[in-house]
XYZ file of C-alpha atoms in Angstrom:
556
model
C -0.008 -0.024 -0.004
C 1.255 3.482 -0.774
C 1.526 6.141 1.899
C -2.027 7.407 2.333
C -0.768 10.868 3.276
C 1.705 11.291 0.476
C -0.601 13.268 -1.798
C -2.378 15.272 0.896
C -1.928 19.031 0.981
C 0.859 20.246 3.222
C 0.516 22.715 6.087
C -1.852 22.872 8.993
C -4.585 20.266 8.780
C -6.706 18.069 10.959
C -6.211 14.392 10.148
C -8.324 11.743 11.874
C -8.025 8.012 11.624
C -11.143 5.999 12.483
C -10.311 2.352 13.008
C -11.378 -0.958 14.493
C -14.875 -0.765 13.102
C -16.713 -1.352 9.809
C -16.846 1.159 6.982
C -19.701 1.129 4.503
C -17.834 1.865 1.262
C -17.873 0.683 -2.329
C -14.100 1.002 -2.301
C -13.577 -2.012 -0.046
C -16.444 -4.071 1.375
C -14.169 -5.376 4.119
C -12.846 -1.943 5.212
C -12.471 -1.450 8.964
C -10.758 2.005 8.968
C -11.068 5.352 7.320
C -8.696 8.326 7.218
C -10.153 11.860 7.022
C -8.009 14.829 5.980
C -9.848 18.109 6.758
C -13.113 17.893 4.904
C -12.265 14.937 2.670
C -12.068 11.167 2.885
C -8.412 10.373 2.170
C -8.361 6.597 2.455
C -10.325 3.527 3.479
C -8.871 0.106 4.152
C -7.948 -2.664 6.508
C -6.892 -2.685 10.147
C -3.444 -3.856 9.192
C -3.002 -0.983 6.827
C -4.328 1.445 9.449
C -1.643 0.304 11.846
C 1.027 1.097 9.305
C -0.129 4.686 8.694
C -1.120 5.700 12.211
C 1.196 8.325 13.729
C 1.223 10.998 16.353
C 0.199 13.755 13.951
C -3.364 12.500 13.712
C -6.262 11.934 16.023
C -7.030 8.234 16.279
C -10.548 7.223 17.190
C -11.198 3.575 18.161
C -14.612 2.692 16.810
C -14.952 -0.411 19.041
C -16.791 -2.220 16.296
C -19.151 0.621 15.298
C -20.267 1.207 11.747
C -19.119 4.241 9.757
C -21.557 5.018 6.901
C -22.412 7.944 4.632
C -24.541 10.498 6.394
C -28.273 10.510 5.669
C -29.957 13.165 3.538
C -33.582 13.927 4.370
C -35.099 14.877 1.039
C -38.200 16.535 2.470
C -38.417 18.465 5.766
C -39.976 21.597 7.240
C -37.487 22.989 9.741
C -39.634 25.552 11.547
C -42.630 23.194 11.685
C -40.378 20.421 13.014
C -38.953 22.647 15.745
C -42.442 23.746 16.770
C -43.670 20.139 16.817
C -40.691 19.012 18.923
C -41.343 21.741 21.516
C -45.111 22.027 21.330
C -47.930 19.765 22.500
C -47.253 16.213 21.412
C -50.677 14.869 20.333
C -49.706 11.646 18.603
C -50.709 9.601 21.623
C -54.095 11.275 22.148
C -57.015 8.997 21.375
C -60.139 11.184 21.737
C -61.497 14.701 21.515
C -61.567 14.804 25.329
C -57.867 13.973 25.338
C -57.192 16.935 23.018
C -59.067 19.268 25.318
C -57.301 17.935 28.379
C -53.915 18.428 26.723
C -54.765 22.050 25.805
C -55.985 22.779 29.366
C -52.815 21.315 30.809
C -50.595 23.315 28.447
C -52.017 26.719 29.364
C -51.612 26.236 33.089
C -48.899 28.620 34.180
C -47.879 29.615 30.631
C -47.724 33.036 28.976
C -51.279 34.314 28.744
C -50.609 35.881 25.310
C -48.948 32.874 23.751
C -50.690 30.838 21.084
C -51.145 27.166 22.116
C -49.340 25.123 19.449
C -49.621 21.363 19.067
C -49.066 18.716 16.443
C -49.690 15.057 15.629
C -53.354 14.212 16.340
C -54.709 11.473 14.088
C -58.423 10.778 14.501
C -58.222 7.691 12.302
C -56.663 5.929 15.332
C -59.580 6.877 17.633
C -62.538 4.720 18.470
C -64.748 7.765 18.229
C -63.464 10.047 15.480
C -65.492 13.082 16.485
C -63.318 16.198 16.730
C -63.531 18.983 19.328
C -65.201 22.233 18.212
C -63.773 25.752 18.167
C -65.702 26.872 21.226
C -64.593 23.777 23.218
C -60.957 24.607 22.360
C -61.577 28.212 23.339
C -62.873 27.170 26.760
C -60.105 24.625 27.330
C -57.474 27.274 26.548
C -59.021 29.973 28.724
C -59.655 32.156 25.671
C -56.187 31.790 24.096
C -55.543 31.183 20.438
C -55.110 27.480 19.658
C -53.580 25.889 16.554
C -53.185 22.075 16.565
C -51.945 20.594 13.267
C -53.107 17.191 12.176
C -50.318 14.582 11.797
C -50.280 15.147 7.999
C -50.028 18.966 8.499
C -52.774 19.542 5.896
C -55.476 20.542 8.321
C -55.682 21.774 11.912
C -57.909 22.312 14.904
C -58.309 25.949 15.796
C -60.029 27.922 18.590
C -62.600 30.627 18.018
C -60.147 33.412 18.851
C -57.584 32.187 16.313
C -60.302 31.795 13.662
C -61.360 35.357 14.296
C -57.859 36.731 14.300
C -57.069 34.943 11.028
C -60.306 36.042 9.365
C -61.377 32.489 8.538
C -65.102 33.066 8.340
C -66.194 32.551 4.740
C -62.853 31.066 3.538
C -62.736 27.818 1.585
C -62.161 24.987 4.058
C -63.823 26.751 7.019
C -66.788 24.931 8.552
C -68.886 24.879 11.675
C -66.486 22.504 13.428
C -63.050 22.982 14.845
C -61.133 21.517 11.851
C -59.937 23.804 9.033
C -58.673 22.725 5.641
C -57.477 24.193 2.317
C -57.306 28.009 2.224
C -58.696 28.395 5.718
C -55.967 26.146 7.031
C -53.294 28.211 5.269
C -54.590 31.392 6.880
C -54.790 29.789 10.289
C -51.237 28.441 10.103
C -49.806 31.744 8.939
C -51.634 33.543 11.734
C -50.242 31.118 14.320
C -46.755 31.505 12.814
C -46.417 35.264 13.475
C -43.184 34.782 15.353
C -40.094 36.929 15.875
C -37.014 36.073 13.779
C -35.169 34.916 16.901
C -37.984 32.432 17.703
C -38.051 31.118 14.135
C -34.285 30.643 14.256
C -34.552 28.873 17.597
C -37.134 26.430 16.209
C -35.022 25.717 13.179
C -31.941 25.194 15.289
C -33.896 22.707 17.354
C -34.858 20.803 14.250
C -31.269 20.784 12.863
C -29.884 19.542 16.169
C -32.402 16.723 16.124
C -31.410 15.930 12.559
C -27.709 15.761 13.436
C -28.447 13.537 16.419
C -30.044 11.076 14.048
C -27.230 10.898 11.523
C -28.395 13.419 8.973
C -25.730 15.535 7.244
C -28.218 17.400 5.011
C -31.871 18.224 4.830
C -33.994 19.523 1.961
C -36.120 22.389 3.319
C -39.447 22.541 1.511
C -40.457 26.148 2.143
C -43.485 27.691 0.505
C -45.585 30.896 0.924
C -48.521 28.906 2.402
C -46.236 27.461 5.090
C -44.032 30.403 6.097
C -42.619 33.748 4.967
C -39.554 34.550 2.949
C -37.984 35.575 6.231
C -38.391 31.980 7.401
C -36.714 30.814 4.169
C -33.816 33.248 4.514
C -33.191 32.048 8.045
C -33.181 28.427 6.860
C -30.795 29.159 3.972
C -28.574 31.212 6.329
C -27.557 28.123 8.321
C -25.194 27.280 5.432
C -23.084 30.417 6.122
C -22.649 30.174 9.862
C -20.175 32.274 11.777
C -17.012 30.138 12.118
C -17.417 30.343 15.886
C -20.889 28.848 15.711
C -21.704 25.167 15.998
C -21.921 23.476 12.546
C -25.248 21.942 11.543
C -26.486 19.736 8.676
C -26.429 21.440 5.265
C -29.724 22.938 4.305
C -30.838 22.364 0.666
C -33.589 25.011 0.379
C -36.530 25.005 -2.073
C -39.269 27.550 -2.477
C -42.695 26.362 -3.655
C -44.070 29.439 -5.409
C -45.936 29.306 -8.731
C -44.317 31.063 -11.745
C -46.302 31.834 -14.894
C -43.312 32.542 -17.152
C -39.526 32.563 -17.191
C -39.540 36.299 -16.363
C -41.904 35.648 -13.439
C -39.637 32.883 -12.180
C -36.607 35.161 -12.351
C -38.478 37.827 -10.451
C -39.468 35.389 -7.690
C -35.896 34.133 -7.369
C -34.459 37.673 -7.292
C -36.888 38.675 -4.588
C -36.258 35.884 -2.139
C -33.047 37.246 -0.618
C -31.747 33.659 -0.451
C -30.315 31.155 -2.862
C -32.629 28.202 -3.481
C -32.208 24.997 -5.467
C -35.458 25.427 -7.336
C -39.088 26.491 -7.332
C -40.232 23.105 -6.175
C -41.216 21.166 -3.081
C -44.502 21.936 -1.348
C -46.068 23.757 -4.280
C -49.294 21.917 -3.755
C -51.141 20.338 -6.651
C -53.308 18.611 -4.004
C -53.523 17.887 -0.290
C -53.351 14.752 1.853
C -55.265 11.500 2.186
C -55.681 11.837 5.964
C -57.421 15.224 5.599
C -59.270 14.000 2.452
C -57.810 16.787 0.337
C -55.618 14.604 -1.940
C -57.175 14.714 -5.435
C -58.556 11.324 -6.454
C -59.943 9.863 -9.656
C -62.676 8.142 -7.648
C -64.463 8.929 -4.426
C -62.937 8.403 -0.998
C -64.119 5.033 0.216
C -65.257 6.487 3.534
C -66.701 9.690 2.139
C -68.887 9.141 -0.908
C -69.032 12.242 -3.166
C -65.633 13.542 -1.979
C -62.598 13.428 -4.286
C -60.302 15.923 -2.643
C -58.979 19.156 -4.111
C -56.886 20.265 -7.050
C -55.106 23.420 -6.031
C -53.423 24.067 -9.444
C -54.840 23.652 -12.941
C -52.944 21.758 -15.636
C -52.310 25.101 -17.425
C -50.808 26.659 -14.306
C -48.605 23.662 -13.628
C -47.472 23.470 -17.253
C -46.537 27.163 -17.281
C -44.466 26.682 -14.129
C -42.660 23.640 -15.528
C -41.976 25.420 -18.771
C -40.663 28.550 -17.034
C -38.267 26.578 -14.829
C -37.186 24.402 -17.711
C -36.188 27.483 -19.747
C -34.130 28.712 -16.757
C -32.633 25.276 -16.230
C -33.776 25.057 -12.607
C -35.818 22.425 -10.790
C -39.545 22.757 -10.598
C -41.770 20.429 -8.744
C -45.024 19.897 -6.836
C -46.474 18.249 -3.822
C -48.579 15.402 -5.252
C -50.433 12.675 -3.333
C -53.561 11.509 -5.217
C -53.842 9.814 -8.563
C -55.866 12.681 -10.033
C -53.242 15.075 -8.778
C -50.567 13.058 -10.524
C -52.663 12.980 -13.730
C -52.652 16.795 -13.716
C -48.912 16.966 -13.177
C -48.185 14.465 -15.924
C -50.453 16.346 -18.393
C -48.556 19.474 -17.366
C -45.279 17.826 -18.199
C -46.579 16.960 -21.674
C -47.704 20.550 -22.288
C -44.431 21.976 -21.058
C -42.461 19.651 -23.285
C -44.602 20.672 -26.267
C -43.850 24.308 -25.514
C -40.152 24.309 -24.690
C -38.936 20.896 -25.869
C -38.689 17.565 -24.122
C -34.905 17.795 -23.767
C -35.206 21.037 -21.777
C -37.763 19.480 -19.480
C -35.585 16.435 -18.904
C -32.412 18.429 -18.377
C -33.919 20.593 -15.623
C -34.177 17.560 -13.333
C -37.614 18.333 -11.957
C -38.840 16.562 -8.805
C -42.186 15.540 -7.537
C -42.827 15.057 -3.814
C -44.691 12.067 -2.335
C -46.389 10.602 -5.491
C -48.163 7.934 -3.421
C -50.673 6.802 -6.031
C -48.947 5.966 -9.309
C -49.992 3.212 -11.697
C -47.705 1.683 -14.394
C -48.691 4.238 -17.005
C -47.933 7.132 -14.735
C -44.565 5.645 -13.720
C -43.637 5.231 -17.351
C -44.400 8.919 -18.042
C -42.335 10.005 -15.043
C -39.435 7.982 -16.415
C -39.793 9.591 -19.816
C -39.196 13.010 -18.346
C -36.466 11.952 -15.872
C -38.517 13.289 -12.962
C -37.093 12.421 -9.550
C -39.695 11.218 -7.017
C -39.095 12.141 -3.373
C -40.972 9.637 -1.225
C -41.593 9.047 2.461
C -41.417 5.329 3.308
C -42.742 5.671 6.868
C -46.066 6.841 5.392
C -46.663 3.186 4.459
C -45.424 1.951 7.861
C -47.758 4.340 9.658
C -50.913 4.180 7.489
C -50.566 1.356 4.958
C -51.808 -2.213 5.244
C -54.973 -3.930 6.309
C -57.162 -2.025 8.736
C -55.209 1.260 8.653
C -55.883 4.784 7.386
C -55.105 4.273 3.723
C -57.370 1.281 3.408
C -60.099 3.134 5.330
C -59.847 6.139 2.994
C -59.124 4.320 -0.288
C -60.243 0.674 -0.040
C -58.499 -1.675 -2.548
C -56.483 1.269 -3.969
C -54.306 1.187 -0.845
C -52.384 -1.839 -2.032
C -50.823 -0.049 -4.996
C -49.541 2.931 -3.017
C -45.901 3.978 -2.416
C -44.624 1.776 -5.235
C -40.892 1.738 -4.374
C -40.044 -1.389 -6.309
C -42.043 -0.336 -9.382
C -40.310 3.027 -9.522
C -36.917 1.339 -9.306
C -37.836 -1.254 -11.949
C -38.907 1.513 -14.363
C -35.766 3.553 -13.829
C -37.475 6.500 -12.135
C -34.931 8.196 -9.800
C -36.263 8.121 -6.254
C -34.991 9.540 -2.957
C -36.368 9.333 0.529
C -37.246 11.645 3.375
C -39.525 12.026 6.426
C -41.672 15.094 5.634
C -40.883 15.951 9.294
C -42.832 16.711 11.365
C -45.263 14.407 9.660
C -43.077 11.425 10.450
C -40.021 11.480 12.797
C -36.426 12.139 11.857
C -35.513 8.454 12.079
C -33.633 7.268 9.001
C -33.354 3.611 9.983
C -37.078 3.379 10.555
C -37.414 4.647 7.021
C -35.000 2.044 5.641
C -36.958 -0.634 7.554
C -40.209 0.612 6.067
C -38.810 -0.050 2.596
C -37.881 -3.601 3.607
C -41.264 -4.244 5.196
C -43.687 -2.495 2.825
C -47.245 -3.590 3.506
C -47.368 -4.892 -0.088
C -44.533 -7.460 -0.448
C -44.347 -6.693 -4.205
C -43.155 -3.145 -3.435
C -40.360 -4.038 -0.979
C -36.794 -3.192 -1.833
C -33.482 -4.173 -0.297
C -31.881 -2.336 2.583
C -29.036 -1.361 0.288
C -31.386 0.215 -2.257
C -33.253 1.973 0.555
C -30.005 3.186 2.117
C -28.789 4.625 -1.205
C -32.169 6.361 -1.514
C -31.618 8.057 1.824
C -27.980 9.004 1.128
C -26.460 9.411 -2.317
C -29.817 9.790 -4.071
C -30.723 12.722 -1.846
C -27.681 14.662 -3.058
C -28.452 13.762 -6.685
C -32.076 14.783 -6.313
C -30.955 18.246 -5.244
C -28.542 18.484 -8.247
C -25.708 18.856 -5.794
C -22.476 20.138 -7.345
C -20.176 17.445 -5.977
C -20.925 14.128 -7.712
C -19.040 12.228 -5.008
C -21.326 13.288 -2.192
C -23.047 10.467 -0.375
C -20.270 7.881 -0.458
C -17.131 7.132 1.472
C -14.351 6.737 -1.037
C -11.063 8.653 -1.385
C -11.769 12.164 -2.539
C -15.403 12.199 -1.364
C -16.661 14.734 1.221
C -16.094 13.546 4.775
C -19.803 13.516 5.617
C -20.774 10.453 7.647
C -22.267 9.027 10.769
C -20.982 6.470 13.193
C -23.495 3.968 14.532
C -23.498 1.469 17.428
C -25.059 -1.648 15.910
C -26.022 -5.078 17.198
C -25.324 -6.962 13.929
C -24.351 -6.257 10.335
C -25.821 -8.132 7.440
C -27.234 -7.960 3.919
C -31.023 -7.533 3.967
C -33.154 -7.895 0.844
C -36.853 -7.977 0.213
C -36.706 -11.698 -0.664
C -35.552 -13.632 2.400
C -34.281 -16.507 0.241
C -31.361 -14.336 -0.897
C -29.996 -13.262 2.460
C -28.063 -16.443 3.191
C -25.745 -16.192 0.199
C -25.575 -12.439 0.117
C -23.741 -12.415 3.456
C -21.043 -14.653 2.010
C -17.776 -12.607 1.831
C -17.410 -13.589 -1.829
C -20.488 -11.486 -2.669
C -18.364 -8.411 -1.706
C -21.502 -6.568 -0.621
C -21.083 -3.862 2.089
C -23.038 -4.704 5.209
C -25.704 -2.593 6.915
C -27.260 -2.863 10.388
C -29.745 -5.658 10.988
C -33.106 -3.948 11.374
C -35.123 -6.868 12.729
C -33.478 -6.874 16.198
C -36.177 -4.774 17.921
C -33.928 -1.724 18.361
C -32.504 0.850 15.989
C -28.783 1.638 15.615
C -27.644 4.360 17.999
C -25.948 7.401 16.514
C -22.559 8.042 18.162
C -21.180 10.730 15.880
C -22.308 12.836 12.916
C -19.766 14.622 10.709
C -20.310 16.944 7.759
C -17.332 18.017 5.647
C -15.038 16.965 8.450
C -16.863 19.012 11.151
C -18.609 17.279 14.007
C -22.304 18.100 14.151
C -23.189 15.725 16.947
C -21.441 13.427 19.357
C -22.597 11.539 22.429
C -18.962 11.404 23.635
C -18.680 7.609 23.936
C -16.112 7.204 21.145
C -13.586 9.333 22.986
C -14.373 8.083 26.518
């Protein structure tokens, strides 16, 4: 072996050798050590080789058998919303309207009398009695304070009378006699509840980024949009990438802004007015809503609500103009799409945009669609034609897919064809994965497991494919400038996480394959076993050579 440091730049540098573990790398499936020079992976290899290059000039970290793997990329998050959800009322465990009211009453005791009561995570589909509390009930429980409690899917909310009045909800689309608001009324309620000082917004985002780092994420795609937060919120999110050198480093933020453009000039004007650099006019530019709130646009009625087919928020003409405008500028466009009718509209818009500006321009822009939960074979083929990347959330299936759960309740037999991971892969559609936090938690291994254990066995994919979808594919989906991001090979960015694991193995959707895949002759890098009853524990997260999180055990 040649001297691993021979070609490294001279002068002051931090060089760290991680050894006595396992390194997930395509360069050497048996690697147990990795050398990091500054912000770059310099070498990976064996323990014997590590012994020969170790010297007093470098920090040496004994991994004690831990796994070093590329850091995760969450391809769809909402930082401020996540921070609020982490610090606000946790309503995921509530199982009745009375439980909601009790939680609100407990939250206001001894708190600031002027503060809005914020909460997140209620899911009435899990309740025996799915009746929701009314606005006046929330008003009484809060002692007259404003209340905003987002549903788990973040597409509707429960609001008190005082918040409804302050937001001017009366008469808006989606406002009814009950406590739940949807569509435009929900947007107004959320924005009214989000009138927060810059310092508070920054604090919430910092909370979310710290949680991300503690779970092995080195980057997150922030899906900002006017109906979610202001441009100030976006600028704060993008600003985390240019931290003061004395500040604590955080995961890289890959910001998107979901605002509709009617022409190339309109798109340029939007971009110039943001005061922040974004990766595209994409993300949560909603074509439709969510299945849980019955606002996803469907071809046929909801099974549990005859006559309802959800909502299309954009017309085909509007979506086509947006795609064409962004294609001309060579930037990513994209939409939030859940239902099959919503996807039909987006695909028709792609056809119209291609007819206007040329198919090659549309393909070259690398557009991305978020969620795309209901896609049949024809739709998948059309997505492949235009090289559209699909950003999916595997834990959606784990939480709501399968017999007797929300998707079957809302959609009946259509549930089985949802979240078609394997079909997308088979058709060559680029896919990446994320959490849509705070809709599902920032837990990447739970997401990998959800791919392995899809409720429809035909749509399961291997742990390796799922892991790549959560790492390298996330960088590619964002059209990241460094093509080596998301892997641990010499010359790649030193962005990784270290995990305490119980067992390493090859896990595939077909159990018959596992026995031979673990044979060393297969030369397949190993990942944590995810059927042990506990997730890997993050010990260290590093981005570009800078530590974002450590629990201290590696240096103890």
